Amino acid sequence: MTYSIKEVAEMFDLSVYTLRYYDKQGLMPFVVKNSSGYRTFTESDLSLILTICCLKNTGMSIKDIRTYIDYCMAGPQTAAQRRTLMENHRKKVEEELTKLQENLVEIDHKLAIYTDPDAEQILQKMRDYTAKEKAVLGF
């Protein structure tokens, strides 16, 4: 079964423009154009597009995605390079996830204050403390 660019765009919640951009950037050398010049996508193309979206959504640059796709297109002899690229990217994603989790702790802390029945008193105490601290420091 084949799919049009519009169908693929809808499947992945992308714009047709984005898919054309990815193609122009060399991320989709596997895509074939039919006799009318329209891009057609197969099931295996969809699998690679899913990977492209995953890598893009997790912060990989277009350049690095293109490198990964080039490795894929080169065949199984590039498995080690693909693995290294993915391991490096995974490490970056894990670091970002750690930062996000730390930020989530701070957000939860603030939510706990705002949902406390005594939120107004707690906030006033915090404000008073800040004012005293600034006065002592000469601000």
Short mmCIF file of N, CA and C in Angstrom, two decimals:
data_model
loop_
_atom_site.label_atom_id
_atom_site.label_comp_id
_atom_site.label_asym_id
_atom_site.label_seq_id
_atom_site.Cartn_x
_atom_site.Cartn_y
_atom_site.Cartn_z
N MET A 1 0.84 -1.18 0.00
CA MET A 1 0.00 0.00 0.00
C MET A 1 0.89 1.24 0.00
N THR A 2 0.46 2.26 -0.72
CA THR A 2 1.20 3.52 -0.74
C THR A 2 0.31 4.64 -0.23
N TYR A 3 0.98 5.71 0.20
CA TYR A 3 0.28 6.84 0.80
C TYR A 3 0.75 8.12 0.13
N SER A 4 -0.15 9.08 0.05
CA SER A 4 0.20 10.40 -0.49
C SER A 4 0.86 11.22 0.61
N ILE A 5 1.47 12.32 0.22
CA ILE A 5 2.12 13.19 1.20
C ILE A 5 1.09 13.77 2.17
N LYS A 6 -0.11 14.04 1.69
CA LYS A 6 -1.18 14.56 2.55
C LYS A 6 -1.58 13.52 3.60
N GLU A 7 -1.70 12.27 3.19
CA GLU A 7 -2.07 11.21 4.13
C GLU A 7 -0.99 11.02 5.19
N VAL A 8 0.26 11.06 4.76
CA VAL A 8 1.37 10.90 5.71
C VAL A 8 1.42 12.09 6.67
N ALA A 9 1.21 13.27 6.15
CA ALA A 9 1.20 14.46 7.00
C ALA A 9 0.14 14.32 8.09
N GLU A 10 -1.04 13.84 7.72
CA GLU A 10 -2.11 13.66 8.69
C GLU A 10 -1.76 12.58 9.71
N MET A 11 -1.16 11.49 9.25
CA MET A 11 -0.78 10.39 10.16
C MET A 11 0.17 10.84 11.25
N PHE A 12 1.10 11.72 10.88
CA PHE A 12 2.15 12.13 11.82
C PHE A 12 1.92 13.52 12.40
N ASP A 13 0.78 14.09 12.11
CA ASP A 13 0.44 15.43 12.60
C ASP A 13 1.52 16.45 12.20
N LEU A 14 1.90 16.36 10.94
CA LEU A 14 2.88 17.28 10.35
C LEU A 14 2.20 18.02 9.21
N SER A 15 2.79 19.10 8.81
CA SER A 15 2.28 19.78 7.62
C SER A 15 2.93 19.16 6.38
N VAL A 16 2.26 19.30 5.26
CA VAL A 16 2.83 18.86 3.99
C VAL A 16 4.14 19.61 3.75
N TYR A 17 4.15 20.89 4.11
CA TYR A 17 5.35 21.71 3.97
C TYR A 17 6.52 21.09 4.74
N THR A 18 6.26 20.63 5.97
CA THR A 18 7.33 20.04 6.79
C THR A 18 7.90 18.80 6.12
N LEU A 19 7.03 17.95 5.59
CA LEU A 19 7.52 16.75 4.90
C LEU A 19 8.34 17.12 3.67
N ARG A 20 7.90 18.12 2.93
CA ARG A 20 8.68 18.56 1.77
C ARG A 20 10.03 19.13 2.21
N TYR A 21 10.03 19.87 3.31
CA TYR A 21 11.27 20.42 3.86
C TYR A 21 12.22 19.29 4.25
N TYR A 22 11.69 18.29 4.96
CA TYR A 22 12.52 17.15 5.35
C TYR A 22 13.11 16.48 4.11
N ASP A 23 12.31 16.34 3.07
CA ASP A 23 12.80 15.73 1.84
C ASP A 23 13.92 16.57 1.22
N LYS A 24 13.72 17.88 1.17
CA LYS A 24 14.74 18.77 0.59
C LYS A 24 16.02 18.78 1.42
N GLN A 25 15.90 18.51 2.72
CA GLN A 25 17.08 18.47 3.60
C GLN A 25 17.78 17.12 3.54
N GLY A 26 17.28 16.21 2.72
CA GLY A 26 17.93 14.91 2.55
C GLY A 26 17.53 13.88 3.59
N LEU A 27 16.43 14.13 4.31
CA LEU A 27 16.01 13.19 5.34
C LEU A 27 15.16 12.05 4.80
N MET A 28 14.71 12.18 3.56
CA MET A 28 13.84 11.15 3.00
C MET A 28 14.29 10.71 1.61
N PRO A 29 15.54 10.26 1.47
CA PRO A 29 15.99 9.82 0.15
C PRO A 29 15.29 8.56 -0.33
N PHE A 30 14.60 7.90 0.57
CA PHE A 30 13.90 6.66 0.26
C PHE A 30 12.57 6.89 -0.43
N VAL A 31 12.07 8.12 -0.41
CA VAL A 31 10.76 8.42 -0.98
C VAL A 31 10.85 8.45 -2.50
N VAL A 32 9.87 7.80 -3.13
CA VAL A 32 9.82 7.71 -4.59
C VAL A 32 8.72 8.65 -5.10
N LYS A 33 8.97 9.23 -6.25
CA LYS A 33 7.94 10.05 -6.89
C LYS A 33 7.28 9.21 -7.98
N ASN A 34 5.96 9.31 -8.06
CA ASN A 34 5.25 8.55 -9.09
C ASN A 34 5.38 9.23 -10.45
N SER A 35 4.71 8.67 -11.45
CA SER A 35 4.83 9.20 -12.82
C SER A 35 4.32 10.64 -12.94
N SER A 36 3.48 11.05 -12.02
CA SER A 36 2.98 12.43 -12.02
C SER A 36 3.87 13.38 -11.23
N GLY A 37 4.93 12.84 -10.63
CA GLY A 37 5.86 13.67 -9.87
C GLY A 37 5.48 13.85 -8.40
N TYR A 38 4.46 13.12 -7.95
CA TYR A 38 4.04 13.21 -6.55
C TYR A 38 4.80 12.19 -5.70
N ARG A 39 5.16 12.61 -4.50
CA ARG A 39 5.82 11.70 -3.57
C ARG A 39 4.83 10.63 -3.12
N THR A 40 5.31 9.39 -3.12
CA THR A 40 4.50 8.29 -2.60
C THR A 40 5.29 7.59 -1.50
N PHE A 41 4.59 7.17 -0.48
CA PHE A 41 5.22 6.59 0.70
C PHE A 41 4.71 5.17 0.91
N THR A 42 5.62 4.29 1.29
CA THR A 42 5.27 2.90 1.59
C THR A 42 5.25 2.70 3.10
N GLU A 43 4.84 1.51 3.53
CA GLU A 43 4.83 1.19 4.96
C GLU A 43 6.22 1.33 5.56
N SER A 44 7.25 0.86 4.85
CA SER A 44 8.61 0.98 5.40
C SER A 44 9.06 2.44 5.46
N ASP A 45 8.59 3.27 4.53
CA ASP A 45 8.88 4.70 4.60
C ASP A 45 8.28 5.30 5.87
N LEU A 46 7.08 4.86 6.22
CA LEU A 46 6.41 5.37 7.42
C LEU A 46 7.22 5.06 8.67
N SER A 47 7.85 3.91 8.69
CA SER A 47 8.68 3.53 9.83
C SER A 47 9.85 4.50 9.99
N LEU A 48 10.49 4.85 8.89
CA LEU A 48 11.60 5.80 8.95
C LEU A 48 11.12 7.21 9.29
N ILE A 49 9.95 7.58 8.80
CA ILE A 49 9.41 8.90 9.15
C ILE A 49 9.10 8.96 10.64
N LEU A 50 8.59 7.86 11.19
CA LEU A 50 8.36 7.81 12.64
C LEU A 50 9.67 8.04 13.39
N THR A 51 10.74 7.42 12.93
CA THR A 51 12.06 7.62 13.56
C THR A 51 12.52 9.06 13.41
N ILE A 52 12.35 9.63 12.23
CA ILE A 52 12.73 11.03 12.01
C ILE A 52 11.97 11.94 12.97
N CYS A 53 10.67 11.72 13.11
CA CYS A 53 9.86 12.54 14.03
C CYS A 53 10.33 12.37 15.47
N CYS A 54 10.62 11.15 15.86
CA CYS A 54 11.11 10.89 17.21
C CYS A 54 12.41 11.64 17.46
N LEU A 55 13.34 11.54 16.55
CA LEU A 55 14.64 12.21 16.71
C LEU A 55 14.47 13.72 16.74
N LYS A 56 13.64 14.25 15.85
CA LYS A 56 13.41 15.70 15.81
C LYS A 56 12.73 16.16 17.10
N ASN A 57 11.72 15.41 17.55
CA ASN A 57 10.98 15.78 18.76
C ASN A 57 11.84 15.71 20.02
N THR A 58 12.91 14.95 19.96
CA THR A 58 13.79 14.84 21.13
C THR A 58 15.04 15.70 20.97
N GLY A 59 15.01 16.61 20.00
CA GLY A 59 16.05 17.62 19.91
C GLY A 59 17.22 17.34 19.00
N MET A 60 17.18 16.26 18.24
CA MET A 60 18.30 16.00 17.33
C MET A 60 18.25 17.00 16.18
N SER A 61 19.40 17.48 15.78
CA SER A 61 19.47 18.45 14.69
C SER A 61 19.16 17.78 13.35
N ILE A 62 18.72 18.58 12.40
CA ILE A 62 18.47 18.08 11.04
C ILE A 62 19.74 17.45 10.49
N LYS A 63 20.87 18.08 10.74
CA LYS A 63 22.15 17.57 10.25
C LYS A 63 22.42 16.16 10.79
N ASP A 64 22.20 15.96 12.09
CA ASP A 64 22.45 14.64 12.67
C ASP A 64 21.41 13.62 12.21
N ILE A 65 20.18 14.06 12.02
CA ILE A 65 19.16 13.14 11.49
C ILE A 65 19.56 12.72 10.08
N ARG A 66 20.03 13.66 9.28
CA ARG A 66 20.47 13.33 7.92
C ARG A 66 21.63 12.33 7.96
N THR A 67 22.55 12.53 8.89
CA THR A 67 23.66 11.58 9.04
C THR A 67 23.12 10.20 9.36
N TYR A 68 22.16 10.13 10.28
CA TYR A 68 21.56 8.85 10.65
C TYR A 68 20.90 8.20 9.43
N ILE A 69 20.12 8.96 8.69
CA ILE A 69 19.43 8.43 7.51
C ILE A 69 20.46 7.97 6.47
N ASP A 70 21.52 8.74 6.29
CA ASP A 70 22.58 8.33 5.37
C ASP A 70 23.17 6.99 5.78
N TYR A 71 23.40 6.81 7.08
CA TYR A 71 23.89 5.53 7.59
C TYR A 71 22.89 4.41 7.28
N CYS A 72 21.62 4.69 7.48
CA CYS A 72 20.59 3.68 7.20
C CYS A 72 20.59 3.29 5.72
N MET A 73 20.70 4.30 4.87
CA MET A 73 20.67 4.04 3.44
C MET A 73 21.92 3.32 2.96
N ALA A 74 23.02 3.46 3.71
CA ALA A 74 24.28 2.83 3.31
C ALA A 74 24.29 1.32 3.57
N GLY A 75 23.40 0.85 4.42
CA GLY A 75 23.31 -0.58 4.65
C GLY A 75 23.80 -1.01 6.02
N PRO A 76 23.78 -2.32 6.24
CA PRO A 76 24.07 -2.87 7.58
C PRO A 76 25.50 -2.63 8.06
N GLN A 77 26.41 -2.34 7.17
CA GLN A 77 27.80 -2.12 7.60
C GLN A 77 27.96 -0.85 8.43
N THR A 78 26.93 -0.03 8.50
CA THR A 78 26.99 1.20 9.30
C THR A 78 26.30 1.05 10.66
N ALA A 79 26.02 -0.16 11.05
CA ALA A 79 25.31 -0.39 12.32
C ALA A 79 26.06 0.22 13.51
N ALA A 80 27.38 0.12 13.52
CA ALA A 80 28.16 0.66 14.64
C ALA A 80 28.04 2.19 14.70
N GLN A 81 28.09 2.84 13.55
CA GLN A 81 27.95 4.30 13.52
C GLN A 81 26.54 4.71 13.97
N ARG A 82 25.55 3.96 13.53
CA ARG A 82 24.17 4.26 13.94
C ARG A 82 24.02 4.12 15.45
N ARG A 83 24.58 3.04 15.98
CA ARG A 83 24.50 2.80 17.42
C ARG A 83 25.16 3.94 18.19
N THR A 84 26.35 4.37 17.76
CA THR A 84 27.05 5.46 18.43
C THR A 84 26.23 6.75 18.39
N LEU A 85 25.68 7.05 17.23
CA LEU A 85 24.85 8.25 17.09
C LEU A 85 23.64 8.19 18.03
N MET A 86 22.99 7.04 18.08
CA MET A 86 21.82 6.87 18.95
C MET A 86 22.21 6.91 20.43
N GLU A 87 23.32 6.30 20.79
CA GLU A 87 23.77 6.33 22.19
C GLU A 87 24.06 7.76 22.63
N ASN A 88 24.73 8.52 21.79
CA ASN A 88 25.02 9.92 22.11
C ASN A 88 23.74 10.73 22.25
N HIS A 89 22.81 10.49 21.35
CA HIS A 89 21.54 11.23 21.41
C HIS A 89 20.75 10.82 22.65
N ARG A 90 20.74 9.54 22.95
CA ARG A 90 20.02 9.07 24.13
C ARG A 90 20.57 9.73 25.40
N LYS A 91 21.88 9.87 25.46
CA LYS A 91 22.50 10.51 26.63
C LYS A 91 22.01 11.96 26.76
N LYS A 92 21.96 12.68 25.64
CA LYS A 92 21.46 14.06 25.66
C LYS A 92 20.00 14.12 26.10
N VAL A 93 19.20 13.18 25.61
CA VAL A 93 17.78 13.15 25.98
C VAL A 93 17.64 12.85 27.47
N GLU A 94 18.45 11.92 27.99
CA GLU A 94 18.40 11.61 29.42
C GLU A 94 18.79 12.83 30.26
N GLU A 95 19.79 13.58 29.83
CA GLU A 95 20.19 14.79 30.55
C GLU A 95 19.06 15.81 30.55
N GLU A 96 18.41 15.97 29.42
CA GLU A 96 17.29 16.90 29.32
C GLU A 96 16.12 16.43 30.19
N LEU A 97 15.89 15.12 30.20
CA LEU A 97 14.82 14.57 31.03
C LEU A 97 15.10 14.82 32.51
N THR A 98 16.35 14.70 32.92
CA THR A 98 16.72 14.98 34.31
C THR A 98 16.41 16.44 34.65
N LYS A 99 16.77 17.34 33.75
CA LYS A 99 16.47 18.77 33.97
C LYS A 99 14.96 19.00 34.07
N LEU A 100 14.21 18.35 33.20
CA LEU A 100 12.76 18.50 33.23
C LEU A 100 12.17 17.97 34.53
N GLN A 101 12.70 16.84 35.01
CA GLN A 101 12.21 16.28 36.27
C GLN A 101 12.52 17.21 37.44
N GLU A 102 13.70 17.82 37.43
CA GLU A 102 14.05 18.79 38.47
C GLU A 102 13.10 19.99 38.43
N ASN A 103 12.78 20.45 37.24
CA ASN A 103 11.84 21.56 37.10
C ASN A 103 10.44 21.17 37.55
N LEU A 104 10.07 19.92 37.29
CA LEU A 104 8.76 19.44 37.71
C LEU A 104 8.65 19.42 39.24
N VAL A 105 9.73 19.10 39.93
CA VAL A 105 9.74 19.14 41.39
C VAL A 105 9.44 20.56 41.87
N GLU A 106 10.06 21.55 41.25
CA GLU A 106 9.82 22.95 41.63
C GLU A 106 8.37 23.34 41.35
N ILE A 107 7.85 22.92 40.22
CA ILE A 107 6.45 23.22 39.89
C ILE A 107 5.52 22.57 40.91
N ASP A 108 5.79 21.33 41.28
CA ASP A 108 4.98 20.65 42.29
C ASP A 108 5.05 21.36 43.63
N HIS A 109 6.23 21.86 43.97
CA HIS A 109 6.40 22.62 45.22
C HIS A 109 5.50 23.86 45.21
N LYS A 110 5.51 24.58 44.11
CA LYS A 110 4.67 25.78 43.99
C LYS A 110 3.19 25.41 44.03
N LEU A 111 2.82 24.34 43.36
CA LEU A 111 1.42 23.91 43.38
C LEU A 111 0.97 23.54 44.78
N ALA A 112 1.87 22.90 45.55
CA ALA A 112 1.53 22.54 46.92
C ALA A 112 1.23 23.79 47.75
N ILE A 113 1.99 24.83 47.53
CA ILE A 113 1.74 26.09 48.25
C ILE A 113 0.38 26.66 47.84
N TYR A 114 0.14 26.73 46.53
CA TYR A 114 -1.07 27.38 46.03
C TYR A 114 -2.34 26.60 46.34
N THR A 115 -2.23 25.30 46.54
CA THR A 115 -3.42 24.49 46.85
C THR A 115 -3.61 24.29 48.34
N ASP A 116 -2.68 24.77 49.14
CA ASP A 116 -2.81 24.68 50.60
C ASP A 116 -3.97 25.57 51.05
N PRO A 117 -4.77 25.10 52.02
CA PRO A 117 -5.87 25.94 52.51
C PRO A 117 -5.39 27.29 53.07
N ASP A 118 -4.15 27.33 53.55
CA ASP A 118 -3.59 28.56 54.10
C ASP A 118 -2.66 29.26 53.10
N ALA A 119 -2.94 29.12 51.83
CA ALA A 119 -2.05 29.65 50.79
C ALA A 119 -1.79 31.14 50.96
N GLU A 120 -2.81 31.90 51.26
CA GLU A 120 -2.62 33.35 51.37
C GLU A 120 -1.67 33.71 52.50
N GLN A 121 -1.80 33.03 53.63
CA GLN A 121 -0.91 33.30 54.77
C GLN A 121 0.52 32.87 54.45
N ILE A 122 0.66 31.72 53.81
CA ILE A 122 2.00 31.23 53.44
C ILE A 122 2.67 32.23 52.50
N LEU A 123 1.93 32.68 51.50
CA LEU A 123 2.48 33.62 50.53
C LEU A 123 2.83 34.95 51.19
N GLN A 124 2.01 35.40 52.13
CA GLN A 124 2.32 36.65 52.83
C GLN A 124 3.58 36.49 53.67
N LYS A 125 3.76 35.35 54.34
CA LYS A 125 4.98 35.10 55.12
C LYS A 125 6.20 35.09 54.21
N MET A 126 6.07 34.48 53.04
CA MET A 126 7.19 34.45 52.09
C MET A 126 7.52 35.87 51.63
N ARG A 127 6.50 36.65 51.38
CA ARG A 127 6.72 38.04 50.93
C ARG A 127 7.38 38.86 52.04
N ASP A 128 6.91 38.69 53.27
CA ASP A 128 7.50 39.41 54.41
C ASP A 128 8.97 39.02 54.59
N TYR A 129 9.25 37.72 54.47
CA TYR A 129 10.62 37.23 54.63
C TYR A 129 11.53 37.85 53.56
N THR A 130 11.05 37.87 52.34
CA THR A 130 11.83 38.44 51.24
C THR A 130 12.10 39.93 51.48
N ALA A 131 11.10 40.65 51.94
CA ALA A 131 11.26 42.08 52.21
C ALA A 131 12.30 42.31 53.31
N LYS A 132 12.25 41.52 54.39
CA LYS A 132 13.22 41.64 55.48
C LYS A 132 14.63 41.31 54.99
N GLU A 133 14.74 40.26 54.20
CA GLU A 133 16.04 39.85 53.68
C GLU A 133 16.65 40.96 52.82
N LYS A 134 15.85 41.58 51.98
CA LYS A 134 16.34 42.67 51.13
C LYS A 134 16.73 43.88 51.97
N ALA A 135 15.98 44.14 53.02
CA ALA A 135 16.30 45.27 53.90
C ALA A 135 17.64 45.05 54.59
N VAL A 136 17.88 43.84 55.06
CA VAL A 136 19.14 43.51 55.73
C VAL A 136 20.31 43.62 54.75
N LEU A 137 20.09 43.20 53.52
CA LEU A 137 21.15 43.24 52.51
C LEU A 137 21.30 44.62 51.87
N GLY A 138 20.40 45.52 52.19
CA GLY A 138 20.52 46.88 51.68
C GLY A 138 19.96 47.10 50.29
N PHE A 139 19.03 46.29 49.88
CA PHE A 139 18.42 46.46 48.55
C PHE A 139 17.23 47.35 48.63
#
